[in-house]
Coordinates of C-alpha atoms and ligand atoms in Angstrom, one line a residue:
M1 CA -30.7 53.4 55.7
E2 CA -30.5 55.7 58.7
T3 CA -27.7 58.3 58.9
P4 CA -25.4 57.2 61.8
R5 CA -26.0 59.2 65.0
L6 CA -23.2 61.6 65.9
P7 CA -21.6 61.0 69.2
P8 CA -21.5 63.7 71.9
H9 CA -19.3 66.6 70.7
D10 CA -18.5 70.3 71.0
G11 CA -18.0 72.5 68.0
P12 CA -18.0 71.8 64.3
V13 CA -18.3 68.3 62.6
L14 CA -15.7 67.7 59.9
S15 CA -16.9 65.5 57.1
V16 CA -14.6 63.6 54.8
V17 CA -14.4 61.1 52.0
D18 CA -11.3 59.0 52.2
M19 CA -9.6 57.5 49.1
H20 CA -6.1 56.2 48.2
T21 CA -4.1 56.4 45.1
G22 CA -1.5 53.7 44.7
G23 CA -1.6 53.3 48.5
E24 CA -1.2 57.0 49.3
P25 CA -4.1 58.3 51.4
L26 CA -6.3 61.2 50.5
R27 CA -8.7 62.6 52.9
I28 CA -11.1 64.9 51.0
I29 CA -12.7 67.4 53.3
T30 CA -16.2 68.0 52.2
D31 CA -17.7 70.0 55.1
G32 CA -17.1 71.6 58.4
Y33 CA -14.5 74.3 57.6
P34 CA -15.5 77.9 58.2
E35 CA -15.3 80.4 55.3
I36 CA -11.9 80.4 53.6
R37 CA -11.0 84.0 52.7
G38 CA -8.9 85.1 49.8
D39 CA -9.3 86.2 46.2
T40 CA -7.2 83.4 44.7
V41 CA -6.5 79.8 45.5
L42 CA -2.9 80.8 46.4
S43 CA -4.1 83.4 48.8
K44 CA -6.6 80.9 50.3
R45 CA -3.6 78.7 51.0
S46 CA -2.0 81.5 53.0
Y47 CA -5.3 82.1 54.8
V48 CA -5.7 78.5 56.1
E49 CA -2.0 78.4 57.0
C50 CA -2.5 81.6 59.1
Y51 CA -5.9 81.2 60.6
L52 CA -7.1 77.6 60.3
D53 CA -4.1 75.4 60.8
C54 CA -5.6 73.8 64.0
L55 CA -8.1 72.1 61.7
R56 CA -5.3 70.6 59.5
K57 CA -3.8 69.1 62.7
V58 CA -7.2 67.7 63.8
L59 CA -7.6 65.9 60.5
M60 CA -4.1 64.9 59.6
F61 CA -2.6 64.0 63.0
E62 CA -3.4 61.1 65.3
P63 CA -5.8 60.0 66.6
R64 CA -7.9 60.8 63.4
G65 CA -5.0 60.6 61.0
H66 CA -1.3 59.6 61.2
Y67 CA 2.2 60.8 60.5
D68 CA 1.8 60.2 56.7
M69 CA -1.8 61.3 56.2
Y70 CA -2.6 63.6 53.3
G71 CA -5.6 65.9 52.8
A72 CA -7.4 67.9 50.2
L73 CA -9.7 70.8 51.1
L74 CA -12.1 71.8 48.4
V75 CA -12.3 75.6 47.8
Q76 CA -13.9 78.0 45.4
S77 CA -11.6 78.9 42.4
E78 CA -11.4 82.3 40.9
L79 CA -10.9 80.8 37.4
P80 CA -14.1 80.5 35.3
E81 CA -12.8 77.3 33.6
A82 CA -12.1 75.5 36.9
D83 CA -14.6 72.8 38.1
L84 CA -13.2 73.0 41.5
G85 CA -10.4 74.5 43.6
V86 CA -8.3 72.6 46.1
L87 CA -5.8 73.1 48.8
F88 CA -3.4 70.3 49.8
M89 CA -2.3 69.5 53.3
H90 CA 0.2 67.1 55.0
N91 CA 2.1 66.7 58.3
E92 CA 3.9 70.0 58.0
G93 CA 1.6 72.4 56.2
Y94 CA 0.2 73.0 52.7
S95 CA 1.7 71.9 49.4
T96 CA 1.3 73.5 46.0
M97 CA 0.6 70.4 43.9
C98 CA -0.3 66.8 44.5
G99 CA -0.7 64.3 41.6
H100 CA -2.0 61.4 43.7
A101 CA -4.7 63.8 45.0
I102 CA -5.6 64.9 41.4
I103 CA -6.1 61.3 40.4
A104 CA -8.5 60.7 43.4
L105 CA -10.2 64.1 43.0
G106 CA -10.9 63.4 39.3
R107 CA -13.0 60.4 40.2
Y108 CA -14.5 62.1 43.2
A109 CA -15.6 65.1 41.1
V110 CA -17.4 63.0 38.6
D111 CA -18.9 60.5 41.1
Y112 CA -20.1 63.3 43.4
G113 CA -21.6 65.5 40.6
L114 CA -19.1 68.3 40.7
V115 CA -19.0 68.2 36.9
R116 CA -22.3 68.3 35.0
S117 CA -23.1 65.7 32.4
P118 CA -20.1 63.4 32.5
R119 CA -19.0 62.0 29.1
S120 CA -17.8 58.6 28.0
P121 CA -15.2 57.4 27.4
E122 CA -13.5 60.3 29.4
T123 CA -14.7 63.3 31.3
Q124 CA -12.5 66.3 31.7
V125 CA -12.2 67.9 35.2
N126 CA -10.3 71.1 35.6
I127 CA -8.8 71.3 39.1
H128 CA -7.4 74.6 40.2
C129 CA -4.4 73.8 42.5
P130 CA -2.2 76.4 44.3
C131 CA 0.4 75.8 41.4
G132 CA -2.2 76.5 38.7
L133 CA -4.9 74.7 36.6
V134 CA -4.4 71.0 36.2
K135 CA -6.6 69.1 33.7
A136 CA -7.7 65.7 34.8
F137 CA -9.3 63.2 32.3
V138 CA -11.4 60.6 34.1
E139 CA -12.3 57.3 32.4
Y140 CA -16.1 57.0 32.5
S141 CA -18.3 54.3 31.1
N142 CA -21.7 52.8 32.1
G143 CA -21.9 55.3 35.0
K144 CA -18.6 54.2 36.5
T145 CA -15.4 56.1 36.9
G146 CA -12.0 54.5 36.3
A147 CA -8.4 55.4 35.7
V148 CA -7.4 59.1 35.6
R149 CA -4.7 60.8 33.6
F150 CA -3.8 64.5 34.1
H151 CA -1.9 67.2 32.4
S152 CA 0.0 69.2 35.0
V153 CA 1.3 72.8 35.0
P154 CA 4.5 73.5 33.0
A155 CA 7.3 71.4 34.4
F156 CA 11.0 72.2 34.1
A157 CA 14.5 71.3 35.2
F158 CA 15.5 74.1 37.5
A159 CA 19.2 73.1 38.0
T160 CA 21.3 70.0 37.3
D161 CA 24.4 68.6 39.0
V162 CA 24.1 71.1 41.9
K163 CA 26.7 70.4 44.6
V164 CA 25.5 70.4 48.2
T165 CA 27.3 69.4 51.3
V166 CA 25.3 66.8 53.2
P167 CA 26.4 66.0 56.8
E168 CA 28.0 62.6 57.1
H169 CA 27.9 62.2 53.3
G170 CA 30.1 65.0 52.1
E171 CA 29.6 66.6 48.7
V172 CA 26.5 65.3 46.9
K173 CA 25.3 66.2 43.3
V174 CA 21.6 66.6 43.0
D175 CA 19.2 67.7 40.2
I176 CA 16.3 70.0 41.1
S177 CA 13.2 69.9 39.1
Y178 CA 9.6 71.4 39.2
G179 CA 6.4 69.5 38.6
G180 CA 4.0 71.9 40.5
A181 CA 6.4 71.6 43.4
F182 CA 10.2 71.5 43.6
Y183 CA 12.1 68.3 44.3
A184 CA 15.7 67.4 44.6
F185 CA 16.6 64.1 42.8
V186 CA 19.5 61.8 43.6
S187 CA 20.2 58.1 43.0
A188 CA 19.9 56.1 46.3
E189 CA 23.1 54.3 45.1
R190 CA 25.1 57.4 46.0
F191 CA 24.4 56.5 49.7
G192 CA 24.9 52.8 49.2
L193 CA 21.1 52.3 49.4
D194 CA 18.4 50.7 47.2
V195 CA 15.0 52.3 46.9
R196 CA 13.3 49.0 46.9
T197 CA 15.2 47.0 49.5
S198 CA 16.9 49.3 52.0
R199 CA 15.5 50.0 55.4
P200 CA 12.8 52.8 55.2
R201 CA 14.5 54.6 58.1
D202 CA 17.8 54.8 56.2
L203 CA 16.1 56.1 53.0
V204 CA 14.1 58.7 55.0
D205 CA 17.1 59.9 57.0
V206 CA 19.2 60.3 53.8
A207 CA 16.4 62.0 51.9
T208 CA 15.7 64.4 54.8
A209 CA 19.4 65.3 55.1
V210 CA 19.5 66.1 51.3
T211 CA 16.3 68.2 51.6
N212 CA 17.8 70.2 54.5
A213 CA 21.1 70.7 52.7
V214 CA 19.4 71.9 49.5
K215 CA 17.1 74.2 51.5
S216 CA 20.0 75.8 53.3
Q217 CA 22.4 76.0 50.3
V218 CA 20.3 76.6 47.2
K219 CA 18.0 79.4 46.4
I220 CA 14.9 78.0 44.8
R221 CA 12.9 80.4 42.6
H222 CA 9.8 79.9 40.6
P223 CA 9.5 82.5 37.8
E224 CA 5.9 83.2 38.5
H225 CA 5.2 83.3 42.2
K226 CA 7.2 83.5 45.4
D227 CA 4.7 81.2 47.2
L228 CA 5.8 78.4 44.8
S229 CA 9.5 79.0 45.5
F230 CA 10.4 76.3 48.0
L231 CA 11.8 72.8 48.0
Y232 CA 9.0 70.3 48.9
G233 CA 11.1 67.2 49.3
T234 CA 13.8 64.8 47.9
I235 CA 13.1 61.9 45.6
L236 CA 15.6 59.0 45.8
T237 CA 15.7 57.0 42.6
D238 CA 17.1 53.7 41.3
G239 CA 19.1 55.8 38.8
K240 CA 17.4 54.3 35.8
D241 CA 16.7 57.6 34.0
S242 CA 17.2 56.6 30.4
F243 CA 14.0 55.6 28.6
S244 CA 13.2 51.9 28.8
E245 CA 10.1 49.7 28.9
E246 CA 11.3 48.6 32.3
P247 CA 9.7 50.4 35.2
T248 CA 11.9 52.8 37.3
A249 CA 11.5 53.0 41.0
N250 CA 11.6 56.0 43.4
V251 CA 10.8 57.0 46.9
C252 CA 9.6 60.5 47.7
V253 CA 10.2 62.0 51.1
F254 CA 8.4 65.3 51.4
A255 CA 7.2 67.8 54.0
D256 CA 8.4 66.7 57.5
A257 CA 10.0 63.4 56.5
Q258 CA 6.6 62.2 55.2
V259 CA 6.8 59.2 52.9
D260 CA 4.7 58.9 49.8
R261 CA 3.3 55.4 49.3
S262 CA 2.6 56.1 45.6
P263 CA 5.2 56.9 42.9
T264 CA 4.3 60.6 43.4
G265 CA 2.4 62.4 40.7
S266 CA 4.1 65.7 41.0
G267 CA 7.4 63.9 41.3
V268 CA 6.9 61.8 38.2
T269 CA 6.0 65.1 36.4
A270 CA 9.3 66.8 37.7
R271 CA 11.3 63.6 36.9
I272 CA 10.1 63.4 33.3
A273 CA 10.8 67.1 32.9
L274 CA 14.3 66.4 34.1
Q275 CA 14.8 63.3 31.9
H276 CA 13.4 65.3 28.9
H277 CA 15.8 68.2 29.6
K278 CA 18.7 65.7 29.6
G279 CA 17.6 64.1 26.3
L280 CA 16.8 60.8 28.1
I281 CA 13.2 60.6 27.1
Q282 CA 11.3 61.9 24.0
F283 CA 7.8 63.3 23.7
N284 CA 5.1 60.6 24.0
Q285 CA 7.4 57.9 25.2
T286 CA 5.5 56.4 28.1
R287 CA 7.5 55.4 31.2
T288 CA 6.3 53.4 34.2
F289 CA 7.2 54.7 37.6
K290 CA 7.1 52.4 40.6
S291 CA 6.8 53.3 44.3
G292 CA 9.9 51.9 46.1
A293 CA 7.7 51.8 49.2
I294 CA 4.9 49.5 48.1
G295 CA 5.4 48.9 44.3
S296 CA 2.3 50.7 43.1
V297 CA 2.6 52.3 39.6
F298 CA 1.9 55.4 37.7
T299 CA 2.8 56.0 34.0
G300 CA 4.0 59.3 32.6
K301 CA 5.0 61.0 29.4
A302 CA 6.0 64.4 28.2
V303 CA 3.3 65.5 25.8
Q304 CA 4.0 69.1 24.8
E305 CA 6.7 71.8 24.8
T306 CA 5.9 75.0 26.6
R307 CA 7.7 77.7 28.7
C308 CA 7.6 78.8 32.3
G309 CA 9.2 82.2 32.6
E310 CA 12.8 81.9 31.3
F311 CA 12.7 78.1 31.5
R312 CA 12.0 75.7 28.7
A313 CA 9.3 73.5 30.1
V314 CA 7.1 70.5 29.2
V315 CA 3.5 69.5 29.9
V316 CA 3.6 66.0 31.4
E317 CA 0.8 63.5 31.5
V318 CA 0.6 61.2 34.5
R319 CA -1.9 58.3 34.8
G320 CA -3.0 56.2 37.8
H321 CA -5.8 54.6 39.7
A322 CA -7.6 55.8 42.9
H323 CA -10.0 53.9 45.1
Y324 CA -12.5 54.9 47.8
T325 CA -11.9 53.6 51.4
G326 CA -14.7 55.2 53.3
V327 CA -16.5 58.3 54.6
A328 CA -16.3 59.8 58.1
S329 CA -17.6 62.6 60.3
F330 CA -15.0 63.7 62.8
V331 CA -15.8 65.4 66.1
Q332 CA -14.0 66.8 69.1
E333 CA -14.9 66.9 72.7
S334 CA -13.7 70.0 74.7
D335 CA -12.6 67.8 77.7
D336 CA -10.3 65.7 75.4
D337 CA -6.7 66.8 76.1
L338 CA -5.7 65.2 72.8
R339 CA -8.5 66.7 70.7
E340 CA -6.1 68.9 68.7
G341 CA -4.0 65.9 67.6
F342 CA -0.5 64.7 68.1
L343 CA 2.1 62.8 66.0
L344 CA 4.4 59.9 66.7
S345 CA 7.3 59.5 64.3
P346 CA 6.9 56.2 62.5
A347 CA 10.3 55.5 60.9
G348 CA 10.7 51.7 60.8
D349 CA 12.7 48.8 59.6
N350 CA 10.3 47.6 57.0
W351 CA 7.8 49.3 54.6
T352 CA 5.0 46.9 55.4
S353 CA 4.0 44.5 58.1
G354 CA 1.2 42.0 58.6
Ligands
HY3_401 O1 1.5 62.5 44.1 C1 1.9 63.6 44.6 O2 2.3 64.5 43.8 C2 1.9 63.8 46.1 N1 1.8 62.7 46.9 C3 2.3 63.1 48.2 C4 3.4 64.1 47.9 C5 2.9 64.8 46.6 O3 2.3 66.0 47.0

């Protein structure tokens, strides 16, 4: 088959492979970025933030992306044991961990030959994220990749029952936990809402108000690096934290009021660390987590005890499925006033339509 002809354009062509994990998009950027400087994956994250942010907007924003688009930029890792390094991007900037992306990238790395000699029944792919090394285990048989499970960086409960004042809601108690990124957790019931049935706009507004309150009233600190020391978002839950065979639902609102369609891999990691800290789940008890937005599922379990600085931590395993949706080459024309991208806020009455 002939390679499709590129349309008229000026400047670089950005090539991507698009996937989704439990409905959450992942745009894997495979070509077109200039050299990304920095000795470490974390310093490369600062470099793209400072010097190449216009490319994030081109690929994440409309008309090539949308408000809730998510991207992964493959970079060189400084760790000899890493198969690849990655930077994550969204509607506001660059995150430090992304579980749904790891699930997609695990498949991508095997399918696109980033790991040599894949093995059945599982191939290990070491992915160096800004938060550290994450180990993905990709089901592989008869030349085909399948489900992916991953072991994340040490996850820990940072603070529980923290009181913050949320405008229009008064004093609210939240838990703050780390799963490669920090999240605030609170039951949607506290606001008279339900993560599965309430209007998305109401859930997003409440979660955003909680995020803003925590950001302004609580000092978040990661023991190992100041670049990891920030609140990424708020996860509203159905409050079902004690272990049960029944799935528990949550909705994650992160970055600039961006909504995760999936159950959130780093959120599941942080939530299990919190549940384990509270004695609500034991090692190797597998819990199912459901996205309140579209009902897609991940499973998760705490598999090992560890430490992160002064915190008692756990290694969490998360498992899910990713699928390919396409490949694309994006271009810009210099006379296009909208070439750099724009965003329209999508908050709506229903999660899905059509
Ligand atoms: O699965 C995750 O961890 C991510 N999904 C979007 C927000 C988080 O980075």
